[in-house]
Amino acid sequence: NAGKYAKTKVDIRISKKEGKILITVRDYGNGIVDEDLPFIFDKFYRGKNCGKEQGSGLGLYIVKYIMEQMQGSVSLRNHENGLEVILMFPEIS
């Protein structure tokens, strides 16, 4: 999604915090409109700023579903210039 919608460089970072493994994906596009954020993980929901890009509105729904099945989580954070997606995985012992 970062490459498809933001069309900017994308930074990917892996780190460990409080026993969790984090994968952070950061783009430098327009982010997600604030009014879309509460619904962005809903099945078939597409944000208002998706432009002419085709899609089904399932991508982030599937990401959230998989993360929950793995006892992890996904969160989004808008920045002044872009969006950050944080995937938090439980630590494997």
PDB file of C-alpha atoms in Angstrom:
ATOM      1  CA  ASN A   1       0.000   0.000   0.000  1.00  0.00           C
ATOM      2  CA  ALA A   2       2.781   2.459   0.830  1.00  0.00           C
ATOM      3  CA  GLY A   3       4.293   2.166  -2.634  1.00  0.00           C
ATOM      4  CA  LYS A   4       0.941   2.035  -4.410  1.00  0.00           C
ATOM      5  CA  TYR A   5      -0.746   5.019  -2.792  1.00  0.00           C
ATOM      6  CA  ALA A   6       2.061   7.254  -1.504  1.00  0.00           C
ATOM      7  CA  LYS A   7       4.342   6.876  -4.528  1.00  0.00           C
ATOM      8  CA  THR A   8       7.296   7.999  -2.426  1.00  0.00           C
ATOM      9  CA  LYS A   9      10.269   6.316  -0.906  1.00  0.00           C
ATOM     10  CA  VAL A  10       9.344   3.799   1.779  1.00  0.00           C
ATOM     11  CA  ASP A  11      11.419   3.110   4.876  1.00  0.00           C
ATOM     12  CA  ILE A  12      11.135  -0.279   6.591  1.00  0.00           C
ATOM     13  CA  ARG A  13      12.571  -0.764  10.066  1.00  0.00           C
ATOM     14  CA  ILE A  14      12.673  -3.814  12.335  1.00  0.00           C
ATOM     15  CA  SER A  15      13.214  -3.376  16.070  1.00  0.00           C
ATOM     16  CA  LYS A  16      12.524  -4.931  19.446  1.00  0.00           C
ATOM     17  CA  LYS A  17      10.670  -3.110  22.224  1.00  0.00           C
ATOM     18  CA  GLU A  18       9.367  -4.424  25.542  1.00  0.00           C
ATOM     19  CA  GLY A  19       9.634  -8.038  24.414  1.00  0.00           C
ATOM     20  CA  LYS A  20       7.799  -7.381  21.134  1.00  0.00           C
ATOM     21  CA  ILE A  21       9.117  -7.404  17.585  1.00  0.00           C
ATOM     22  CA  LEU A  22       8.135  -4.294  15.583  1.00  0.00           C
ATOM     23  CA  ILE A  23       8.122  -3.833  11.835  1.00  0.00           C
ATOM     24  CA  THR A  24       7.575  -0.209  10.904  1.00  0.00           C
ATOM     25  CA  VAL A  25       6.724   0.875   7.354  1.00  0.00           C
ATOM     26  CA  ARG A  26       6.937   4.628   6.759  1.00  0.00           C
ATOM     27  CA  ASP A  27       6.083   6.516   3.592  1.00  0.00           C
ATOM     28  CA  TYR A  28       6.225  10.231   2.803  1.00  0.00           C
ATOM     29  CA  GLY A  29       2.937  10.699   0.963  1.00  0.00           C
ATOM     30  CA  ASN A  30      -0.317  12.330   2.036  1.00  0.00           C
ATOM     31  CA  GLY A  31      -1.203   9.855   4.775  1.00  0.00           C
ATOM     32  CA  ILE A  32      -4.779   8.836   5.496  1.00  0.00           C
ATOM     33  CA  VAL A  33      -7.501  11.436   5.926  1.00  0.00           C
ATOM     34  CA  ASP A  34      -8.296  11.712   9.664  1.00  0.00           C
ATOM     35  CA  GLU A  35     -11.994  11.002   9.118  1.00  0.00           C
ATOM     36  CA  ASP A  36     -11.071   7.696   7.404  1.00  0.00           C
ATOM     37  CA  LEU A  37      -8.851   6.409  10.228  1.00  0.00           C
ATOM     38  CA  PRO A  38     -11.639   4.861  12.365  1.00  0.00           C
ATOM     39  CA  PHE A  39     -12.798   2.776   9.380  1.00  0.00           C
ATOM     40  CA  ILE A  40      -9.571   2.038   7.513  1.00  0.00           C
ATOM     41  CA  PHE A  41      -9.366  -1.584   8.747  1.00  0.00           C
ATOM     42  CA  ASP A  42     -13.014  -2.332   7.861  1.00  0.00           C
ATOM     43  CA  LYS A  43     -13.675  -4.896   5.143  1.00  0.00           C
ATOM     44  CA  PHE A  44     -14.117  -3.236   1.703  1.00  0.00           C
ATOM     45  CA  TYR A  45     -13.451   0.277   3.056  1.00  0.00           C
ATOM     46  CA  ARG A  46     -11.427   2.554   0.792  1.00  0.00           C
ATOM     47  CA  GLY A  47     -10.126   5.904   1.918  1.00  0.00           C
ATOM     48  CA  LYS A  48     -11.276   9.127   0.336  1.00  0.00           C
ATOM     49  CA  ASN A  49      -7.820  10.007  -0.969  1.00  0.00           C
ATOM     50  CA  CYS A  50      -7.145   6.761  -2.869  1.00  0.00           C
ATOM     51  CA  GLY A  51      -7.433   8.644  -6.143  1.00  0.00           C
ATOM     52  CA  LYS A  52      -7.806   6.534  -9.261  1.00  0.00           C
ATOM     53  CA  GLU A  53      -5.881   3.590  -7.826  1.00  0.00           C
ATOM     54  CA  GLN A  54      -7.879   0.398  -8.102  1.00  0.00           C
ATOM     55  CA  GLY A  55      -8.398  -1.757  -5.056  1.00  0.00           C
ATOM     56  CA  SER A  56     -10.901  -3.848  -3.168  1.00  0.00           C
ATOM     57  CA  GLY A  57     -10.569  -2.352   0.307  1.00  0.00           C
ATOM     58  CA  LEU A  58      -9.339  -5.670   1.685  1.00  0.00           C
ATOM     59  CA  GLY A  59      -5.607  -5.083   2.140  1.00  0.00           C
ATOM     60  CA  LEU A  60      -5.551  -3.475   5.577  1.00  0.00           C
ATOM     61  CA  TYR A  61      -8.467  -5.641   6.713  1.00  0.00           C
ATOM     62  CA  ILE A  62      -6.403  -8.750   5.904  1.00  0.00           C
ATOM     63  CA  VAL A  63      -3.289  -7.327   7.577  1.00  0.00           C
ATOM     64  CA  LYS A  64      -5.226  -6.663  10.786  1.00  0.00           C
ATOM     65  CA  TYR A  65      -6.850 -10.110  10.692  1.00  0.00           C
ATOM     66  CA  ILE A  66      -3.503 -11.887  10.269  1.00  0.00           C
ATOM     67  CA  MET A  67      -1.852  -9.824  12.994  1.00  0.00           C
ATOM     68  CA  GLU A  68      -4.675 -10.628  15.428  1.00  0.00           C
ATOM     69  CA  GLN A  69      -4.458 -14.349  14.579  1.00  0.00           C
ATOM     70  CA  MET A  70      -0.760 -14.171  15.490  1.00  0.00           C
ATOM     71  CA  GLN A  71      -1.561 -12.416  18.810  1.00  0.00           C
ATOM     72  CA  GLY A  72      -0.068  -9.219  17.409  1.00  0.00           C
ATOM     73  CA  SER A  73      -1.425  -5.847  16.378  1.00  0.00           C
ATOM     74  CA  VAL A  74      -1.256  -3.211  13.667  1.00  0.00           C
ATOM     75  CA  SER A  75      -1.531   0.531  14.146  1.00  0.00           C
ATOM     76  CA  LEU A  76      -1.343   3.575  11.899  1.00  0.00           C
ATOM     77  CA  ARG A  77       0.058   7.001  12.635  1.00  0.00           C
ATOM     78  CA  ASN A  78      -0.181  10.009  10.336  1.00  0.00           C
ATOM     79  CA  HIS A  79       2.819  12.301  10.212  1.00  0.00           C
ATOM     80  CA  GLU A  80       3.048  15.780   8.760  1.00  0.00           C
ATOM     81  CA  ASN A  81       4.475  14.164   5.657  1.00  0.00           C
ATOM     82  CA  GLY A  82       3.322  10.591   5.367  1.00  0.00           C
ATOM     83  CA  LEU A  83       2.026   7.555   7.160  1.00  0.00           C
ATOM     84  CA  GLU A  84       3.645   5.076   9.521  1.00  0.00           C
ATOM     85  CA  VAL A  85       2.301   1.538   9.880  1.00  0.00           C
ATOM     86  CA  ILE A  86       3.482  -0.413  12.926  1.00  0.00           C
ATOM     87  CA  LEU A  87       3.174  -4.190  13.014  1.00  0.00           C
ATOM     88  CA  MET A  88       3.738  -5.512  16.523  1.00  0.00           C
ATOM     89  CA  PHE A  89       4.482  -9.224  16.862  1.00  0.00           C
ATOM     90  CA  PRO A  90       4.700 -11.130  20.124  1.00  0.00           C
ATOM     91  CA  GLU A  91       8.228 -12.265  20.898  1.00  0.00           C
ATOM     92  CA  ILE A  92       8.888 -15.888  20.091  1.00  0.00           C
ATOM     93  CA  SER A  93      10.720 -17.685  22.882  1.00  0.00           C
TER      94      SER A  93
END
